[in-house]
Amino acid sequence: MSDNKVSVVLGTQWGDEGKGKLVDILAKDTDVCVRCQGGNNAGHTIVVDGVKYAFHMLPSGLVNKECISVIGSGVVVHVPSFFKELEDLQTQGLDCDGRLFISDRCHLVFDFHQIVDGLKEGELGRGSIGTTKKGIGPAYSSKASRSGIRVHHLYHPAEFEKRLRTIVAARYRRYGDFGYDVEEELKRYQKLAERLRPFVIDSVEFLHKELRAGKRILVEGANALMLDLDFGTYPYVTSSNTGVGGVCTGLGIPPSKIGSVIGVAKAYTTRVGGGPFPSELLDDVGQKLRDVGAEYGVTTGRPRRCGWLDLVVLRYSTMINGYTSINLTKLDVLDVFDEIKVAVSYTINGKEVTSFPADLDDLATATVNYVTLPGWKQNISKCRNFAELPENCQKYVRFIEKDIGVPVQWIGVGAGREEMVAVGLAE
């Protein structure tokens, strides 16, 4: 039995931290890259040799042509989107044949889930969550209510038809007739099932065999801790567990098999959609962060909300996920600022708070307490080791490390794969 451990990459904030780039870098020394939760509501952009690859559902490890990629059981899959994303990557010259697999336990997202997603957001009005309307939440709702349809059901046509008719009828009773053609969908999925068949595996057995064989496994988290169903800014969250617990439940891997947990943190903070964002900047500084950082969603194209780095969020995220090291991304975006603020605590009802509160009504009254650090006003995109960074830039990194008690192992200084500073960790 091998003592091999799984490495995990997770988002520390509200997503869009740049996890895909680190996964791409680590994948060159990885045998298997795995997604454990979420769906095609996630979005990564990876730049390799000037070519931009957009990932939504598929593991970013596909960029490494020697790496096998697996969509684990905790992911919800819209099969037409799976094939569309795969075709787009192959059109760009990425050969994925024989090295992409999907768990037979994955729940399926159907077009009716996407329709219901939009209807539900419409009902919420101004209090809407701000979902991507990809049907992810309704699919997880089907799963939790035990009425969902999994990949393996595709290969039992009578059972598949029964389950699809039942679940659509239930949605009609809830939302009225929204014009979903069940007959056409049954025909469509009969063809899709056969097309999908070569990709389908028992991922639990596969991953444990790979572990026993000493293979290097890298887990790519989607979304981020502050969007976790239990620990995020509920109800303004996604519909899955985005923290380290979701790795175990989404893949069938025990905690004892998890080794390094790498947290990816943007050097400032962004968020897409509704929900609280204490350090958000609704002024020219926020717009400057958005413009310099090109903060627009990969999946939706929506402009991201921007603000200063929030160490209350990062501290809380670290407690829950137990990061062994941090990848600090997009530090170069801060090159243009004379001074940089960092949120270090909140004041709520006259009391200083250093951990993230559960109650959003309390959070809405919070005053954010900042520390102001000097900027460096230099282009750091050509730096390739820590010593080359300007002194004030180094101090910014060390300030973060000291506060959260976790070492920064990588620093992103540009969009390209090569624009990453590796920082040596103390033994």
Coordinates of C-alpha atoms in Angstrom, one line a residue:
M1 CA 0.0 0.0 0.0
S2 CA 1.4 3.4 -1.0
D3 CA 1.7 6.3 1.4
N4 CA 1.0 8.6 -1.5
K5 CA -1.0 11.7 -0.7
V6 CA -3.3 13.9 -2.8
S7 CA -2.5 17.5 -3.4
V8 CA -5.4 20.0 -3.4
V9 CA -5.8 23.5 -4.9
L10 CA -8.6 25.6 -3.4
G11 CA -9.9 29.1 -3.8
T12 CA -9.6 31.2 -0.6
Q13 CA -12.0 34.1 -1.4
W14 CA -15.1 34.4 -3.7
G15 CA -13.6 32.6 -6.7
D16 CA -11.7 33.9 -9.8
E17 CA -8.4 33.8 -7.8
G18 CA -6.5 32.2 -10.7
K19 CA -6.6 28.5 -9.5
G20 CA -6.4 27.2 -13.1
K21 CA -3.0 28.7 -13.7
L22 CA -1.4 27.1 -10.7
V23 CA -3.1 23.8 -11.6
D24 CA -1.6 24.1 -15.0
I25 CA 1.9 24.6 -13.6
L26 CA 1.5 21.7 -11.1
A27 CA 0.0 19.4 -13.7
K28 CA 3.3 19.0 -15.5
D29 CA 4.4 16.9 -12.5
T30 CA 1.0 15.3 -12.0
D31 CA -0.4 12.0 -13.3
V32 CA -4.1 12.6 -12.6
C33 CA -5.9 15.9 -12.3
V34 CA -9.4 15.8 -10.8
R35 CA -12.5 18.1 -10.3
C36 CA -14.4 17.3 -7.2
Q37 CA -17.5 19.6 -7.1
G38 CA -19.3 22.4 -8.9
G39 CA -20.3 22.4 -12.6
N40 CA -19.7 24.5 -15.7
N41 CA -20.5 27.6 -13.6
A42 CA -16.7 27.7 -12.8
G43 CA -14.3 29.5 -15.1
H44 CA -10.5 29.4 -15.6
T45 CA -8.4 31.0 -18.3
I46 CA -5.0 29.5 -18.9
V47 CA -2.5 31.1 -21.2
V48 CA 0.1 28.8 -22.7
D49 CA 2.5 30.0 -25.5
G50 CA 0.2 32.9 -26.2
V51 CA -2.9 30.7 -26.6
K52 CA -5.8 31.3 -24.2
Y53 CA -7.7 28.2 -23.1
A54 CA -11.1 28.6 -21.3
F55 CA -12.1 25.9 -18.9
H56 CA -15.5 25.7 -17.2
M57 CA -16.2 22.1 -16.3
L58 CA -13.2 20.2 -17.6
P59 CA -10.1 19.9 -15.4
S60 CA -7.3 22.4 -16.3
G61 CA -4.8 19.6 -16.2
L62 CA -5.8 18.7 -19.7
V63 CA -3.3 21.3 -20.9
N64 CA -0.6 18.9 -19.9
K65 CA -0.7 16.3 -22.6
E66 CA 0.7 13.6 -20.3
C67 CA -1.9 14.1 -17.6
I68 CA -5.2 12.1 -17.2
S69 CA -8.2 14.3 -16.1
V70 CA -11.2 13.1 -14.2
I71 CA -14.5 14.7 -13.4
G72 CA -15.3 13.3 -10.0
S73 CA -18.6 12.2 -8.5
G74 CA -19.4 15.5 -6.8
V75 CA -19.5 17.5 -10.0
V76 CA -22.9 18.1 -11.7
V77 CA -22.6 17.7 -15.5
H78 CA -24.5 19.3 -18.4
V79 CA -23.5 16.8 -21.1
P80 CA -24.0 19.1 -24.1
S81 CA -21.7 21.7 -22.4
F82 CA -19.2 18.9 -21.7
F83 CA -18.9 18.1 -25.4
K84 CA -18.9 21.8 -26.4
E85 CA -16.0 22.6 -24.1
L86 CA -14.1 19.5 -25.2
E87 CA -14.6 20.4 -28.9
D88 CA -13.4 24.0 -28.3
L89 CA -10.2 22.7 -26.7
Q90 CA -9.6 20.2 -29.4
T91 CA -10.2 22.9 -32.1
Q92 CA -7.4 24.8 -30.4
G93 CA -5.1 21.8 -30.9
L94 CA -5.4 20.2 -27.5
D95 CA -5.6 16.4 -28.0
C96 CA -7.7 15.0 -25.1
D97 CA -8.3 11.5 -26.6
G98 CA -8.0 8.7 -24.0
R99 CA -7.2 10.9 -21.1
L100 CA -10.5 12.5 -20.0
F101 CA -13.0 10.5 -17.9
I102 CA -16.2 11.2 -16.0
S103 CA -17.6 9.5 -12.9
D104 CA -20.6 7.3 -13.3
R105 CA -21.9 8.8 -10.1
C106 CA -22.0 12.4 -11.4
H107 CA -25.5 14.0 -11.3
L108 CA -26.7 15.4 -14.6
V109 CA -27.8 19.0 -15.3
F110 CA -30.6 19.3 -17.9
D111 CA -31.8 22.3 -19.8
F112 CA -34.9 22.4 -17.6
H113 CA -32.6 22.9 -14.6
Q114 CA -31.2 26.0 -16.4
I115 CA -34.7 27.3 -17.1
V116 CA -35.7 26.8 -13.5
D117 CA -32.5 28.6 -12.4
G118 CA -33.7 31.7 -14.3
L119 CA -37.2 31.4 -13.0
K120 CA -36.1 31.1 -9.4
E121 CA -33.8 34.2 -9.8
G122 CA -36.7 36.1 -11.2
E123 CA -38.8 35.2 -8.2
L124 CA -36.2 36.6 -5.9
G125 CA -36.1 39.9 -7.7
R126 CA -33.7 42.4 -6.1
G127 CA -32.7 39.8 -3.5
S128 CA -31.5 37.4 -6.3
I129 CA -28.3 35.4 -5.6
G130 CA -26.7 36.4 -8.9
T131 CA -26.2 32.8 -10.3
T132 CA -24.8 32.0 -13.7
K133 CA -28.1 30.5 -14.6
K134 CA -26.3 27.3 -15.6
G135 CA -28.7 25.1 -13.7
I136 CA -26.2 24.2 -11.0
G137 CA -28.3 25.0 -8.0
P138 CA -31.4 23.3 -9.2
A139 CA -29.3 20.2 -10.1
Y140 CA -27.9 20.0 -6.6
S141 CA -31.4 20.5 -5.3
S142 CA -32.6 17.5 -7.3
K143 CA -29.6 15.6 -5.9
A144 CA -30.4 16.5 -2.3
S145 CA -34.1 15.7 -2.7
R146 CA -33.1 12.3 -4.1
S147 CA -34.9 12.9 -7.4
G148 CA -31.7 13.5 -9.4
I149 CA -30.5 11.6 -12.4
R150 CA -26.9 10.3 -12.5
V151 CA -24.7 9.3 -15.4
H152 CA -25.2 5.6 -14.8
H153 CA -29.0 6.1 -15.3
L154 CA -28.3 6.9 -19.0
Y155 CA -27.5 3.3 -19.6
H156 CA -30.9 2.0 -18.3
P157 CA -33.3 3.7 -20.7
A158 CA -36.5 2.7 -19.0
E159 CA -35.3 4.0 -15.6
F160 CA -33.9 7.2 -17.2
E161 CA -37.2 8.0 -18.9
K162 CA -39.2 7.4 -15.8
R163 CA -36.9 9.6 -13.7
L164 CA -36.8 12.4 -16.3
R165 CA -40.6 12.5 -16.8
T166 CA -41.2 12.5 -13.0
I167 CA -38.7 15.3 -12.2
V168 CA -40.0 17.5 -15.1
A169 CA -43.6 17.0 -14.0
A170 CA -42.7 18.1 -10.5
R171 CA -41.1 21.3 -11.8
Y172 CA -44.2 22.0 -13.9
R173 CA -46.3 21.7 -10.8
R174 CA -44.0 24.3 -9.1
Y175 CA -43.4 26.8 -11.9
G176 CA -46.1 26.1 -14.5
D177 CA -45.6 24.8 -18.1
F178 CA -42.3 26.4 -19.2
G179 CA -42.3 24.7 -22.6
Y180 CA -39.8 21.9 -22.1
D181 CA -40.0 19.2 -24.7
V182 CA -39.5 15.9 -22.8
E183 CA -39.9 13.8 -25.9
E184 CA -37.1 15.6 -27.8
E185 CA -34.9 15.5 -24.7
L186 CA -35.3 11.7 -24.4
K187 CA -34.2 11.3 -28.1
R188 CA -31.3 13.7 -27.6
Y189 CA -30.0 11.9 -24.5
Q190 CA -30.3 8.5 -26.2
K191 CA -27.6 9.8 -28.6
L192 CA -25.6 11.6 -26.0
A193 CA -25.5 8.6 -23.8
E194 CA -23.7 6.5 -26.5
R195 CA -21.3 9.4 -27.2
L196 CA -20.5 9.7 -23.5
R197 CA -20.0 6.0 -22.9
P198 CA -16.2 5.9 -23.6
F199 CA -15.6 8.6 -21.0
V200 CA -17.5 6.9 -18.1
I201 CA -15.7 5.2 -15.3
D202 CA -16.1 4.2 -11.7
S203 CA -14.0 7.1 -10.4
V204 CA -13.8 5.9 -6.8
E205 CA -12.1 2.6 -7.8
F206 CA -10.0 4.4 -10.4
L207 CA -8.6 7.0 -8.1
H208 CA -7.8 4.6 -5.3
K209 CA -6.0 2.3 -7.7
E210 CA -3.9 5.2 -8.9
L211 CA -3.1 6.1 -5.3
R212 CA -2.0 2.6 -4.5
A213 CA 0.2 2.6 -7.6
G214 CA 1.9 5.7 -6.3
K215 CA 0.5 8.1 -8.9
R216 CA 0.5 11.8 -8.2
I217 CA -3.0 13.1 -8.0
L218 CA -4.0 16.8 -8.0
V219 CA -7.4 18.0 -7.1
E220 CA -8.7 21.2 -8.6
G221 CA -11.3 22.9 -6.5
A222 CA -14.0 25.1 -8.2
N223 CA -15.4 28.4 -6.9
A224 CA -14.0 29.2 -3.4
L225 CA -14.4 28.9 0.3
M226 CA -16.6 32.1 0.7
L227 CA -19.0 30.5 -1.7
D228 CA -19.2 27.3 0.3
L229 CA -22.8 26.1 1.0
D230 CA -22.1 25.9 4.7
F231 CA -19.3 28.3 5.4
G232 CA -19.7 31.0 2.8
T233 CA -21.9 34.1 2.8
Y234 CA -25.1 32.1 2.9
P235 CA -27.5 32.4 1.0
Y236 CA -25.2 34.2 -1.5
V237 CA -23.2 31.0 -2.1
T238 CA -22.9 28.2 -4.6
S239 CA -24.7 24.9 -4.1
S240 CA -21.8 22.6 -3.2
N241 CA -19.0 22.4 -0.6
T242 CA -16.1 24.3 -2.0
G243 CA -13.7 23.7 0.9
V244 CA -11.4 20.8 1.7
G245 CA -14.4 18.8 2.9
G246 CA -15.8 18.8 -0.6
V247 CA -12.7 17.0 -1.8
C248 CA -13.5 14.0 0.4
T249 CA -17.2 13.9 -0.3
G250 CA -16.9 14.7 -4.0
L251 CA -14.3 12.1 -4.7
G252 CA -14.6 9.4 -2.1
I253 CA -11.1 10.0 -0.8
P254 CA -10.6 9.9 3.0
P255 CA -9.0 12.8 4.9
S256 CA -5.9 10.7 5.7
K257 CA -5.1 10.7 1.9
I258 CA -4.9 14.5 1.6
G259 CA -1.4 15.9 1.8
S260 CA -0.8 19.5 0.7
V261 CA -3.7 22.0 0.6
I262 CA -2.7 25.0 -1.5
G263 CA -4.9 28.1 -1.1
V264 CA -5.0 30.5 -4.0
A265 CA -5.6 34.1 -3.0
K266 CA -5.8 37.2 -5.2
A267 CA -3.6 40.1 -4.0
Y268 CA -6.8 42.1 -3.7
T269 CA -10.4 40.9 -3.5
T270 CA -13.1 40.3 -6.2
R271 CA -16.6 39.0 -6.2
V272 CA -19.2 38.3 -8.9
G273 CA -23.0 38.5 -8.3
G274 CA -24.9 39.5 -5.2
G275 CA -24.0 39.2 -1.6
P276 CA -21.8 40.9 1.0
F277 CA -18.3 42.2 0.2
P278 CA -17.0 44.3 3.1
S279 CA -13.9 45.7 1.4
E280 CA -15.6 46.5 -1.9
L281 CA -14.6 49.8 -3.5
L282 CA -17.4 51.6 -5.4
D283 CA -15.1 54.4 -6.5
D284 CA -12.3 55.2 -9.0
V285 CA -9.9 52.9 -7.1
G286 CA -12.3 49.9 -7.5
Q287 CA -12.7 50.7 -11.2
K288 CA -8.9 50.9 -11.6
L289 CA -8.5 47.5 -10.0
R290 CA -11.1 46.2 -12.5
D291 CA -9.5 47.7 -15.5
V292 CA -5.9 46.9 -14.7
G293 CA -6.8 43.4 -13.6
A294 CA -9.2 42.7 -16.5
E295 CA -11.8 41.6 -14.0
Y296 CA -14.6 40.2 -16.1
G297 CA -16.0 36.7 -15.7
V298 CA -14.7 33.8 -17.9
T299 CA -18.1 32.1 -17.8
T300 CA -20.5 35.0 -17.9
G301 CA -18.5 38.1 -19.0
R302 CA -19.9 39.9 -16.0
P303 CA -17.8 42.7 -14.5
R304 CA -16.4 41.6 -11.1
R305 CA -16.8 43.7 -8.0
C306 CA -13.4 44.8 -6.7
G307 CA -11.9 45.8 -3.4
W308 CA -8.8 45.7 -1.2
L309 CA -7.4 42.4 0.2
D310 CA -9.5 41.3 3.2
L311 CA -7.5 39.4 5.8
V312 CA -10.6 38.7 7.8
V313 CA -11.8 36.6 4.9
L314 CA -8.4 35.0 4.3
R315 CA -7.9 34.2 8.0
Y316 CA -11.4 32.5 8.2
S317 CA -10.7 30.6 5.0
T318 CA -7.4 29.4 6.4
M319 CA -9.0 28.1 9.6
I320 CA -11.5 26.0 7.7
N321 CA -9.3 24.6 4.9
G322 CA -5.9 24.4 6.8
Y323 CA -3.8 25.6 3.9
T324 CA -0.2 24.4 3.9
S325 CA 0.9 27.2 1.6
I326 CA -0.5 30.1 -0.5
N327 CA -0.4 31.1 -4.1
L328 CA -0.8 34.9 -4.1
T329 CA -2.0 35.9 -7.6
K330 CA -2.2 39.1 -9.7
L331 CA 0.2 40.9 -7.4
D332 CA 1.3 42.9 -10.5
V333 CA -2.1 44.6 -10.6
L334 CA -1.1 46.6 -7.6
D335 CA 2.0 48.0 -9.3
V336 CA 0.1 51.2 -10.2
F337 CA -0.9 52.2 -6.7
D338 CA 0.9 54.7 -4.5
E339 CA -0.5 53.1 -1.4
I340 CA -2.3 49.8 -0.7
K341 CA -4.9 49.2 1.9
V342 CA -5.5 45.8 3.6
A343 CA -8.6 45.0 5.7
V344 CA -7.5 43.5 9.0
S345 CA -10.7 43.5 11.1
Y346 CA -14.4 44.8 11.2
T347 CA -16.1 46.8 13.9
I348 CA -19.7 45.5 14.5
N349 CA -21.9 46.9 17.2
G350 CA -18.9 48.7 18.7
K351 CA -16.9 45.5 18.9
E352 CA -13.8 44.6 16.9
V353 CA -14.3 41.3 15.0
T354 CA -11.4 39.4 13.5
S355 CA -13.3 36.4 12.1
F356 CA -16.0 36.4 9.5
P357 CA -19.5 36.6 11.0
A358 CA -22.4 34.2 10.0
D359 CA -25.1 36.9 10.3
L360 CA -25.3 39.0 7.1
D361 CA -27.5 41.6 8.9
D362 CA -24.6 42.2 11.4
L363 CA -22.1 42.2 8.5
A364 CA -24.1 44.9 6.7
T365 CA -23.4 47.3 9.7
A366 CA -19.7 46.5 9.8
T367 CA -17.1 49.2 9.5
V368 CA -13.9 47.8 7.9
N369 CA -10.6 48.6 9.7
Y370 CA -7.7 49.0 7.3
V371 CA -3.9 49.1 7.5
T372 CA -2.3 51.2 4.8
L373 CA 1.0 50.0 3.3
P374 CA 3.2 51.8 0.8
G375 CA 3.1 50.8 -2.9
W376 CA 6.1 50.0 -5.0
K377 CA 5.2 51.7 -8.3
Q378 CA 7.3 49.4 -10.3
N379 CA 6.6 46.8 -13.0
I380 CA 7.1 43.4 -11.4
S381 CA 6.0 41.2 -14.4
K382 CA 9.6 40.3 -15.2
C383 CA 10.5 39.2 -11.7
R384 CA 11.2 35.5 -11.4
N385 CA 12.4 35.1 -7.8
F386 CA 11.4 36.8 -4.5
A387 CA 14.6 38.8 -4.2
E388 CA 13.9 40.6 -7.4
L389 CA 10.6 42.0 -6.1
P390 CA 10.8 45.6 -4.9
E391 CA 11.2 46.0 -1.1
N392 CA 7.7 47.3 -0.5
C393 CA 6.3 44.5 -2.5
Q394 CA 8.2 41.9 -0.4
K395 CA 6.9 43.6 2.7
Y396 CA 3.3 43.3 1.4
V397 CA 3.8 39.6 1.0
R398 CA 5.4 39.1 4.4
F399 CA 2.6 41.2 6.0
I400 CA 0.0 38.7 4.6
E401 CA 2.1 35.6 5.7
K402 CA 2.5 36.9 9.2
D403 CA -1.2 37.6 9.6
I404 CA -2.6 34.3 8.4
G405 CA 0.4 32.1 9.6
V406 CA 0.8 30.4 6.2
P407 CA 3.8 30.8 3.9
V408 CA 3.4 32.2 0.4
Q409 CA 4.9 29.6 -2.0
W410 CA 4.0 31.1 -5.4
I411 CA 3.4 34.7 -6.5
G412 CA 1.6 35.5 -9.8
V413 CA 3.1 38.5 -11.6
G414 CA 1.3 38.2 -14.9
A415 CA -1.2 36.1 -16.9
G416 CA 1.3 33.7 -18.6
R417 CA 2.3 30.3 -17.3
E418 CA 5.9 31.6 -16.9
E419 CA 4.9 34.7 -15.0
M420 CA 5.1 33.1 -11.6
V421 CA 7.6 33.6 -8.8
A422 CA 8.4 30.5 -6.8
V423 CA 9.2 31.2 -3.2
G424 CA 11.3 28.6 -1.3
L425 CA 9.5 27.2 1.8
A426 CA 11.4 26.7 5.0
E427 CA 12.0 23.0 5.8

